[in-house]
Short mmCIF file of C-alpha atoms in Angstrom, two decimals:
data_model
loop_
_atom_site.label_atom_id
_atom_site.label_comp_id
_atom_site.label_asym_id
_atom_site.label_seq_id
_atom_site.Cartn_x
_atom_site.Cartn_y
_atom_site.Cartn_z
CA MET F 1 -10.70 -190.90 60.82
CA LYS F 2 -8.48 -188.69 62.91
CA PHE F 3 -8.07 -184.91 62.90
CA SER F 4 -7.09 -181.99 65.15
CA ILE F 5 -8.95 -178.69 65.18
CA GLU F 6 -8.91 -175.47 67.20
CA ARG F 7 -11.66 -175.37 69.82
CA GLY F 8 -13.19 -172.03 68.67
CA THR F 9 -13.43 -173.21 65.04
CA LEU F 10 -15.01 -176.50 66.13
CA LEU F 11 -17.50 -174.77 68.45
CA LYS F 12 -18.72 -172.45 65.68
CA ALA F 13 -19.27 -175.38 63.29
CA VAL F 14 -20.94 -177.66 65.84
CA SER F 15 -23.21 -174.96 67.30
CA GLN F 16 -24.79 -174.30 63.90
CA ALA F 17 -25.30 -178.05 63.42
CA GLN F 18 -26.84 -178.74 66.83
CA SER F 19 -29.39 -175.93 66.47
CA VAL F 20 -30.80 -177.59 63.33
CA VAL F 21 -31.27 -181.09 64.81
CA GLU F 22 -34.61 -181.79 66.44
CA ARG F 23 -34.35 -182.50 70.17
CA ARG F 24 -37.26 -184.94 70.06
CA ASN F 25 -37.38 -187.31 67.13
CA THR F 26 -38.12 -190.94 66.46
CA ILE F 27 -35.17 -191.45 64.09
CA PRO F 28 -31.96 -191.64 66.21
CA ILE F 29 -29.61 -190.69 63.33
CA LEU F 30 -31.34 -187.28 63.00
CA ALA F 31 -29.94 -186.32 66.41
CA ASN F 32 -26.43 -186.79 65.01
CA VAL F 33 -24.03 -184.62 63.07
CA LEU F 34 -22.20 -186.20 60.13
CA ILE F 35 -18.47 -185.43 60.36
CA GLU F 36 -16.45 -185.90 57.15
CA ALA F 37 -12.69 -185.30 57.16
CA GLU F 38 -10.67 -185.07 53.95
CA GLY F 39 -7.63 -183.08 52.76
CA ASP F 40 -7.30 -180.17 55.16
CA THR F 41 -11.02 -179.57 55.79
CA VAL F 42 -13.71 -181.15 57.90
CA GLN F 43 -17.41 -180.94 57.03
CA PHE F 44 -20.15 -180.98 59.68
CA ARG F 45 -23.59 -181.80 58.28
CA ALA F 46 -26.89 -181.81 60.21
CA THR F 47 -30.52 -182.12 59.10
CA ASP F 48 -34.09 -182.41 60.37
CA LEU F 49 -35.21 -183.57 56.87
CA ASP F 50 -36.59 -180.06 56.14
CA ILE F 51 -33.39 -178.06 56.70
CA GLU F 52 -29.82 -179.14 56.06
CA VAL F 53 -26.76 -177.20 57.19
CA VAL F 54 -23.20 -177.98 56.08
CA ASP F 55 -20.35 -176.20 57.84
CA LYS F 56 -16.76 -176.44 56.55
CA ALA F 57 -13.77 -175.84 58.82
CA ASN F 58 -10.00 -176.05 58.43
CA ALA F 59 -8.31 -178.82 60.39
CA THR F 60 -5.17 -180.98 60.45
CA VAL F 61 -6.43 -184.29 59.07
CA GLU F 62 -4.23 -187.31 59.85
CA ARG F 63 -6.66 -189.96 58.57
CA ALA F 64 -9.58 -189.19 56.26
CA GLY F 65 -12.96 -190.72 57.07
CA ALA F 66 -16.48 -190.05 58.25
CA THR F 67 -18.80 -190.85 61.15
CA THR F 68 -21.89 -189.53 62.93
CA VAL F 69 -22.17 -188.55 66.59
CA SER F 70 -24.76 -186.82 68.81
CA ALA F 71 -24.72 -183.13 67.81
CA VAL F 72 -25.96 -181.86 71.19
CA THR F 73 -23.49 -183.92 73.24
CA LEU F 74 -20.52 -182.92 71.07
CA HIS F 75 -21.58 -179.26 71.26
CA GLU F 76 -21.85 -179.40 75.07
CA ILE F 77 -18.38 -180.98 75.36
CA VAL F 78 -16.70 -178.47 73.05
CA ARG F 79 -18.50 -175.55 74.72
CA LYS F 80 -17.05 -176.55 78.11
CA LEU F 81 -13.47 -176.99 76.88
CA PRO F 82 -11.00 -174.16 77.63
CA ASP F 83 -10.49 -171.37 75.07
CA GLY F 84 -7.70 -171.97 72.59
CA ALA F 85 -7.56 -175.72 73.24
CA LEU F 86 -6.55 -178.06 70.42
CA VAL F 87 -9.18 -180.77 70.08
CA THR F 88 -8.37 -184.17 68.55
CA LEU F 89 -11.19 -186.38 67.29
CA THR F 90 -10.44 -190.05 66.54
CA ASP F 91 -13.05 -192.44 65.16
CA ASP F 92 -12.92 -196.15 65.94
CA SER F 93 -15.54 -197.50 63.53
CA ALA F 94 -15.07 -201.10 64.62
CA ALA F 95 -15.99 -200.23 68.20
CA GLY F 96 -18.59 -197.61 67.17
CA ARG F 97 -16.89 -194.94 69.27
CA LEU F 98 -15.49 -191.42 68.72
CA ALA F 99 -12.72 -190.26 71.04
CA VAL F 100 -12.61 -186.51 71.76
CA GLU F 101 -9.41 -185.32 73.46
CA ALA F 102 -8.23 -181.88 74.54
CA GLY F 103 -5.40 -181.39 77.02
CA ARG F 104 -6.15 -183.61 80.01
CA SER F 105 -9.81 -184.13 79.06
CA SER F 106 -10.94 -187.14 77.08
CA PHE F 107 -14.40 -188.34 76.08
CA ASN F 108 -15.67 -191.44 74.36
CA LEU F 109 -18.92 -191.00 72.41
CA ALA F 110 -21.19 -193.56 70.74
CA THR F 111 -21.42 -193.24 66.95
CA LEU F 112 -23.85 -194.42 64.27
CA PRO F 113 -22.77 -195.51 60.77
CA LYS F 114 -22.41 -192.67 58.24
CA GLU F 115 -24.31 -194.74 55.62
CA ASP F 116 -27.55 -194.28 57.62
CA PHE F 117 -27.31 -190.49 57.54
CA PRO F 118 -29.93 -188.91 55.22
CA VAL F 119 -28.46 -186.39 52.76
CA MET F 120 -30.88 -183.94 51.23
CA ALA F 121 -31.41 -184.57 47.53
CA SER F 122 -29.77 -181.95 45.36
CA SER F 123 -32.11 -179.73 43.45
CA GLU F 124 -32.08 -177.84 40.18
CA TYR F 125 -32.33 -174.17 41.10
CA ALA F 126 -34.28 -171.92 38.76
CA SER F 127 -32.59 -168.79 40.00
CA ASN F 128 -29.11 -168.07 41.38
CA PHE F 129 -27.95 -164.69 42.62
CA SER F 130 -25.79 -163.13 45.26
CA ALA F 131 -26.85 -160.61 47.92
CA LYS F 132 -25.04 -158.64 50.60
CA ALA F 133 -25.50 -159.99 54.13
CA PRO F 134 -26.80 -156.66 55.60
CA GLU F 135 -29.52 -156.44 52.93
CA LEU F 136 -30.78 -159.99 53.55
CA ARG F 137 -30.53 -159.43 57.30
CA ARG F 138 -32.73 -156.33 57.05
CA LEU F 139 -35.31 -158.13 54.87
CA PHE F 140 -35.74 -161.01 57.28
CA ASP F 141 -35.11 -159.25 60.62
CA LYS F 142 -37.74 -156.60 60.00
CA SER F 143 -40.40 -159.02 58.75
CA LYS F 144 -40.02 -162.11 60.93
CA PHE F 145 -41.88 -160.73 63.98
CA ALA F 146 -45.14 -160.89 61.97
CA ILE F 147 -44.81 -164.61 61.07
CA SER F 148 -47.89 -166.52 62.21
CA THR F 149 -47.52 -169.29 64.79
CA GLU F 150 -50.95 -170.73 63.96
CA GLU F 151 -50.32 -174.20 62.55
CA THR F 152 -53.71 -174.39 60.78
CA ARG F 153 -52.72 -171.54 58.44
CA TYR F 154 -49.40 -173.17 57.66
CA TYR F 155 -48.82 -170.95 54.59
CA LEU F 156 -48.39 -167.99 56.98
CA ASN F 157 -45.70 -169.81 59.05
CA GLY F 158 -42.87 -168.16 57.15
CA VAL F 159 -41.62 -165.13 55.23
CA TYR F 160 -42.83 -164.75 51.62
CA MET F 161 -39.78 -163.81 49.54
CA HIS F 162 -40.52 -162.73 45.99
CA VAL F 163 -39.90 -160.20 43.24
CA SER F 164 -42.36 -157.31 43.10
CA GLU F 165 -42.94 -153.88 41.59
CA ALA F 166 -42.35 -150.70 43.58
CA ASP F 167 -42.06 -147.10 42.38
CA GLY F 168 -41.84 -148.22 38.77
CA GLY F 169 -39.01 -150.70 39.30
CA LYS F 170 -38.54 -154.29 40.44
CA VAL F 171 -37.55 -155.03 44.06
CA LEU F 172 -36.76 -158.09 46.19
CA ARG F 173 -39.54 -158.17 48.77
CA CYS F 174 -40.17 -160.04 52.02
CA VAL F 175 -43.66 -160.14 53.53
CA ALA F 176 -44.96 -161.77 56.71
CA THR F 177 -48.38 -161.59 58.34
CA ASP F 178 -50.45 -163.37 60.97
CA GLY F 179 -53.73 -161.65 60.13
CA HIS F 180 -53.33 -159.07 62.93
CA ARG F 181 -50.20 -157.33 61.69
CA LEU F 182 -48.18 -157.32 58.49
CA ALA F 183 -44.62 -156.38 57.54
CA ARG F 184 -43.54 -155.62 53.97
CA ILE F 185 -39.84 -154.93 53.40
CA ASP F 186 -38.19 -154.08 50.06
CA ALA F 187 -34.56 -154.16 48.91
CA ASP F 188 -32.86 -153.44 45.60
CA LEU F 189 -33.22 -156.40 43.26
CA PRO F 190 -29.87 -158.26 43.02
CA ASP F 191 -28.53 -159.11 39.55
CA GLY F 192 -29.89 -162.44 38.38
CA ALA F 193 -32.88 -162.48 40.75
CA ALA F 194 -35.54 -161.21 38.32
CA GLU F 195 -36.77 -164.71 37.39
CA MET F 196 -36.87 -165.98 40.97
CA PRO F 197 -40.04 -167.92 41.88
CA GLY F 198 -41.85 -166.57 44.95
CA VAL F 199 -41.22 -168.86 47.96
CA ILE F 200 -42.33 -169.01 51.60
CA VAL F 201 -39.22 -169.45 53.78
CA PRO F 202 -40.17 -171.35 56.99
CA ARG F 203 -39.82 -169.74 60.42
CA LYS F 204 -37.08 -172.14 61.59
CA THR F 205 -35.04 -171.48 58.42
CA VAL F 206 -35.31 -167.72 58.99
CA GLY F 207 -33.90 -168.24 62.50
CA GLU F 208 -31.01 -170.41 61.27
CA LEU F 209 -30.25 -168.04 58.39
CA ARG F 210 -29.61 -165.23 60.87
CA LYS F 211 -26.31 -166.89 61.86
CA LEU F 212 -25.00 -166.69 58.28
CA LEU F 213 -25.73 -162.97 58.10
CA GLU F 214 -23.67 -161.69 61.05
CA ASP F 215 -20.70 -160.57 58.94
CA ASP F 216 -21.45 -157.21 57.29
CA ASP F 217 -18.90 -157.80 54.53
CA ALA F 218 -20.18 -161.25 53.58
CA SER F 219 -21.80 -161.94 50.26
CA ILE F 220 -24.46 -164.66 50.33
CA ALA F 221 -25.07 -166.91 47.33
CA VAL F 222 -28.83 -167.50 47.10
CA SER F 223 -30.37 -170.29 45.00
CA VAL F 224 -34.13 -170.69 44.65
CA SER F 225 -36.35 -173.39 43.14
CA GLU F 226 -40.09 -174.05 43.50
CA THR F 227 -39.44 -176.44 46.41
CA LYS F 228 -36.11 -175.41 47.97
CA ILE F 229 -33.99 -172.41 48.86
CA ARG F 230 -30.26 -172.39 49.56
CA PHE F 231 -28.11 -169.73 51.23
CA ALA F 232 -24.33 -170.19 51.08
CA THR F 233 -21.15 -168.52 52.27
CA PRO F 234 -17.71 -170.06 51.61
CA GLU F 235 -17.93 -171.84 55.00
CA ILE F 236 -21.64 -172.58 55.52
CA THR F 237 -24.40 -173.85 53.24
CA LEU F 238 -27.99 -173.80 54.50
CA THR F 239 -30.54 -175.64 52.36
CA SER F 240 -34.23 -175.67 53.23
CA LYS F 241 -37.50 -176.90 51.82
CA VAL F 242 -39.96 -174.06 51.33
CA ILE F 243 -43.57 -174.10 52.54
CA ASP F 244 -45.82 -175.77 50.00
CA GLY F 245 -48.74 -173.35 49.88
CA THR F 246 -49.99 -170.12 48.35
CA PHE F 247 -49.32 -166.89 50.23
CA PRO F 248 -52.48 -164.72 50.29
CA ASP F 249 -52.76 -161.48 48.30
CA TYR F 250 -51.30 -159.18 50.96
CA THR F 251 -51.72 -156.04 48.80
CA ARG F 252 -55.45 -156.01 49.61
CA VAL F 253 -54.66 -155.52 53.30
CA ILE F 254 -52.33 -152.54 52.88
CA PRO F 255 -54.46 -149.40 53.16
CA GLN F 256 -53.97 -146.79 50.42
CA GLY F 257 -56.23 -143.95 51.55
CA ASN F 258 -55.15 -143.35 55.17
CA THR F 259 -54.70 -139.57 55.48
CA ARG F 260 -54.57 -138.84 59.23
CA ARG F 261 -50.84 -138.53 59.87
CA LEU F 262 -49.17 -138.91 63.24
CA GLU F 263 -45.41 -138.46 63.60
CA VAL F 264 -43.83 -139.51 66.88
CA ASP F 265 -40.40 -140.30 68.31
CA ALA F 266 -40.31 -144.10 67.92
CA ALA F 267 -38.24 -144.82 71.05
CA GLU F 268 -40.33 -142.53 73.29
CA PHE F 269 -43.53 -144.01 71.89
CA ALA F 270 -42.38 -147.61 72.53
CA LYS F 271 -41.36 -146.78 76.12
CA ALA F 272 -44.69 -145.05 76.82
CA VAL F 273 -46.70 -147.98 75.39
CA ASP F 274 -44.64 -150.38 77.51
CA ARG F 275 -45.25 -148.34 80.67
CA VAL F 276 -49.03 -148.00 80.35
CA ALA F 277 -49.40 -151.64 79.23
CA THR F 278 -48.03 -152.76 82.61
CA VAL F 279 -51.57 -152.63 84.05
CA SER F 280 -53.37 -154.07 81.01
CA SER F 281 -55.04 -157.45 81.35
CA GLU F 282 -52.88 -160.29 80.05
CA ARG F 283 -55.62 -161.49 77.73
CA SER F 284 -56.37 -158.36 75.73
CA ARG F 285 -53.36 -156.09 76.39
CA ALA F 286 -55.41 -153.28 74.89
CA VAL F 287 -54.00 -149.74 74.74
CA LYS F 288 -56.12 -146.76 73.67
CA LEU F 289 -54.60 -143.93 71.63
CA ALA F 290 -56.46 -140.61 71.86
CA LEU F 291 -55.17 -138.13 69.27
CA ASP F 292 -55.73 -134.41 69.34
CA GLU F 293 -53.77 -131.53 67.85
CA ASP F 294 -50.06 -132.27 68.52
CA ARG F 295 -51.00 -134.41 71.50
CA LEU F 296 -51.29 -138.16 72.04
CA ILE F 297 -52.74 -139.70 75.18
CA LEU F 298 -52.03 -143.40 75.71
CA SER F 299 -54.33 -145.06 78.22
CA VAL F 300 -55.20 -148.46 79.61
CA ASN F 301 -58.26 -149.22 81.67
CA ALA F 302 -58.32 -152.73 83.13
CA PRO F 303 -61.12 -153.10 85.71
CA ASP F 304 -59.31 -155.97 87.45
CA SER F 305 -55.86 -154.41 87.79
CA GLY F 306 -56.15 -150.63 87.43
CA ALA F 307 -55.67 -147.80 84.96
CA ALA F 308 -52.77 -145.89 83.42
CA GLU F 309 -52.33 -142.83 81.25
CA GLU F 310 -49.42 -141.05 79.61
CA GLU F 311 -49.26 -138.00 77.37
CA LEU F 312 -46.78 -137.50 74.52
CA ALA F 313 -46.03 -134.43 72.41
CA VAL F 314 -46.44 -135.45 68.78
CA ALA F 315 -46.95 -133.99 65.32
CA TYR F 316 -50.65 -134.43 64.48
CA GLY F 317 -52.91 -131.93 62.71
CA ASP F 318 -56.10 -133.86 61.89
CA GLU F 319 -59.43 -134.17 63.67
CA ARG F 320 -59.68 -135.98 67.00
CA LEU F 321 -59.34 -139.78 66.84
CA GLU F 322 -59.57 -142.58 69.38
CA ILE F 323 -58.27 -146.01 68.40
CA GLY F 324 -57.24 -149.15 70.31
CA PHE F 325 -54.43 -151.64 69.67
CA ASN F 326 -52.86 -154.72 71.20
CA ALA F 327 -49.86 -153.31 73.13
CA LYS F 328 -47.60 -156.20 72.08
CA TYR F 329 -48.23 -155.51 68.39
CA LEU F 330 -47.55 -151.79 68.79
CA LEU F 331 -44.30 -152.48 70.65
CA GLU F 332 -43.07 -154.95 68.03
CA ILE F 333 -43.79 -152.57 65.18
CA ALA F 334 -42.25 -149.54 66.94
CA SER F 335 -39.10 -151.54 67.69
CA GLN F 336 -38.52 -152.06 63.94
CA VAL F 337 -37.89 -148.34 63.40
CA ASP F 338 -34.19 -147.58 62.85
CA ARG F 339 -34.67 -143.86 62.38
CA GLU F 340 -35.83 -141.42 65.01
CA ASN F 341 -39.42 -140.92 63.91
CA ALA F 342 -42.26 -143.31 63.21
CA VAL F 343 -45.12 -142.16 60.99
CA PHE F 344 -48.58 -143.64 61.60
CA LEU F 345 -51.31 -143.18 59.01
CA PHE F 346 -54.88 -143.68 60.24
CA ASN F 347 -58.27 -143.70 58.54
CA SER F 348 -60.82 -144.45 61.27
CA SER F 349 -60.91 -146.33 64.55
CA GLY F 350 -62.07 -149.49 62.78
CA ASP F 351 -59.64 -149.54 59.83
CA PRO F 352 -56.11 -150.96 59.55
CA THR F 353 -53.32 -148.53 60.44
CA LEU F 354 -50.18 -148.07 58.38
CA MET F 355 -46.76 -147.40 59.92
CA ARG F 356 -43.47 -146.52 58.25
CA GLU F 357 -40.15 -144.82 59.05
CA GLY F 358 -40.44 -141.17 58.07
CA ASN F 359 -41.09 -141.01 54.31
CA ASP F 360 -39.29 -144.31 53.64
CA THR F 361 -41.64 -146.67 51.78
CA THR F 362 -39.22 -149.64 51.64
CA ALA F 363 -40.42 -150.78 55.07
CA VAL F 364 -44.18 -150.69 55.62
CA TYR F 365 -46.14 -152.16 58.52
CA VAL F 366 -49.87 -152.66 58.98
CA VAL F 367 -51.59 -153.30 62.29
CA MET F 368 -55.28 -154.05 62.86
CA PRO F 369 -57.05 -152.05 65.57
CA MET F 370 -59.08 -153.58 68.40
CA ARG F 371 -62.11 -152.37 70.32
CA VAL F 372 -61.35 -150.73 73.66
#
């Protein structure tokens, strides 16, 4: 195998591959990227047995062939090469070596046979549809902060993507929760998605998927089965197993009768929470919200480190309310707001609080209060 490729093109392909491979694993071949050259394209394939990414790039192929080489090492080499360099990769299978040459630089890397590389079994997908990159990006970006990191409740370690009902019509919905906060984001249902089975997309897959969604004009082909999900652009295909578990009934957590309405400038609110939380104890990070007519007082009282207070002008017309929250949760939820104003709906100091952007119900957040 021998081919030449532009450094920028190679870097993009290899960087996606090396982020999928596990740094620590007991199977050496899983640290490698499978490089397959044929015609005028080169494929770079990497897997951790749960996720597989295949990146296609244009190249000048002199000799077709395939080999596997350390993904991290190749990425580091290409990253350090000068911009615009032409990189030539030559495989010597007899010696088990891959030569990487660019200008005056040359490297010789150890390879492993391509036959040992595990390729993810192809799956029959129950549902195939296409979605615009910005819509998928919004669904996952706005929900992923609420993914649980608790390994014991593994079914919460991802984003639950499914078809649901909203305002009398069907929507594509993403939900994530860790028991303390919840995010529920809706988008218009793409053509062909109505029969899609509900799946839990793992946290790592959500992170890798973000790289496919950078281009606002891109259209992403989505394929879903009970066990796998695949996202594809003309250049990159990301296939992932989904979490084998049942996502809890999140609708029971979303409060329906919260009537105390607070409207506040989201950016100002986030900055104020951040400032007063500076003195909060690391363990609890509790912030108290005291609401009175058109006035919000944020306060922290940490006996060990001190106290802080800040007042904000807000729109609030209900009776006085004092409620406490984890500052980190409030900040994460406030940072999801794209519009100017965030609307909080409270019931009492012990009940879950609802947050949304103005009157928009396509993005809804719930946060549990804490005692302060």
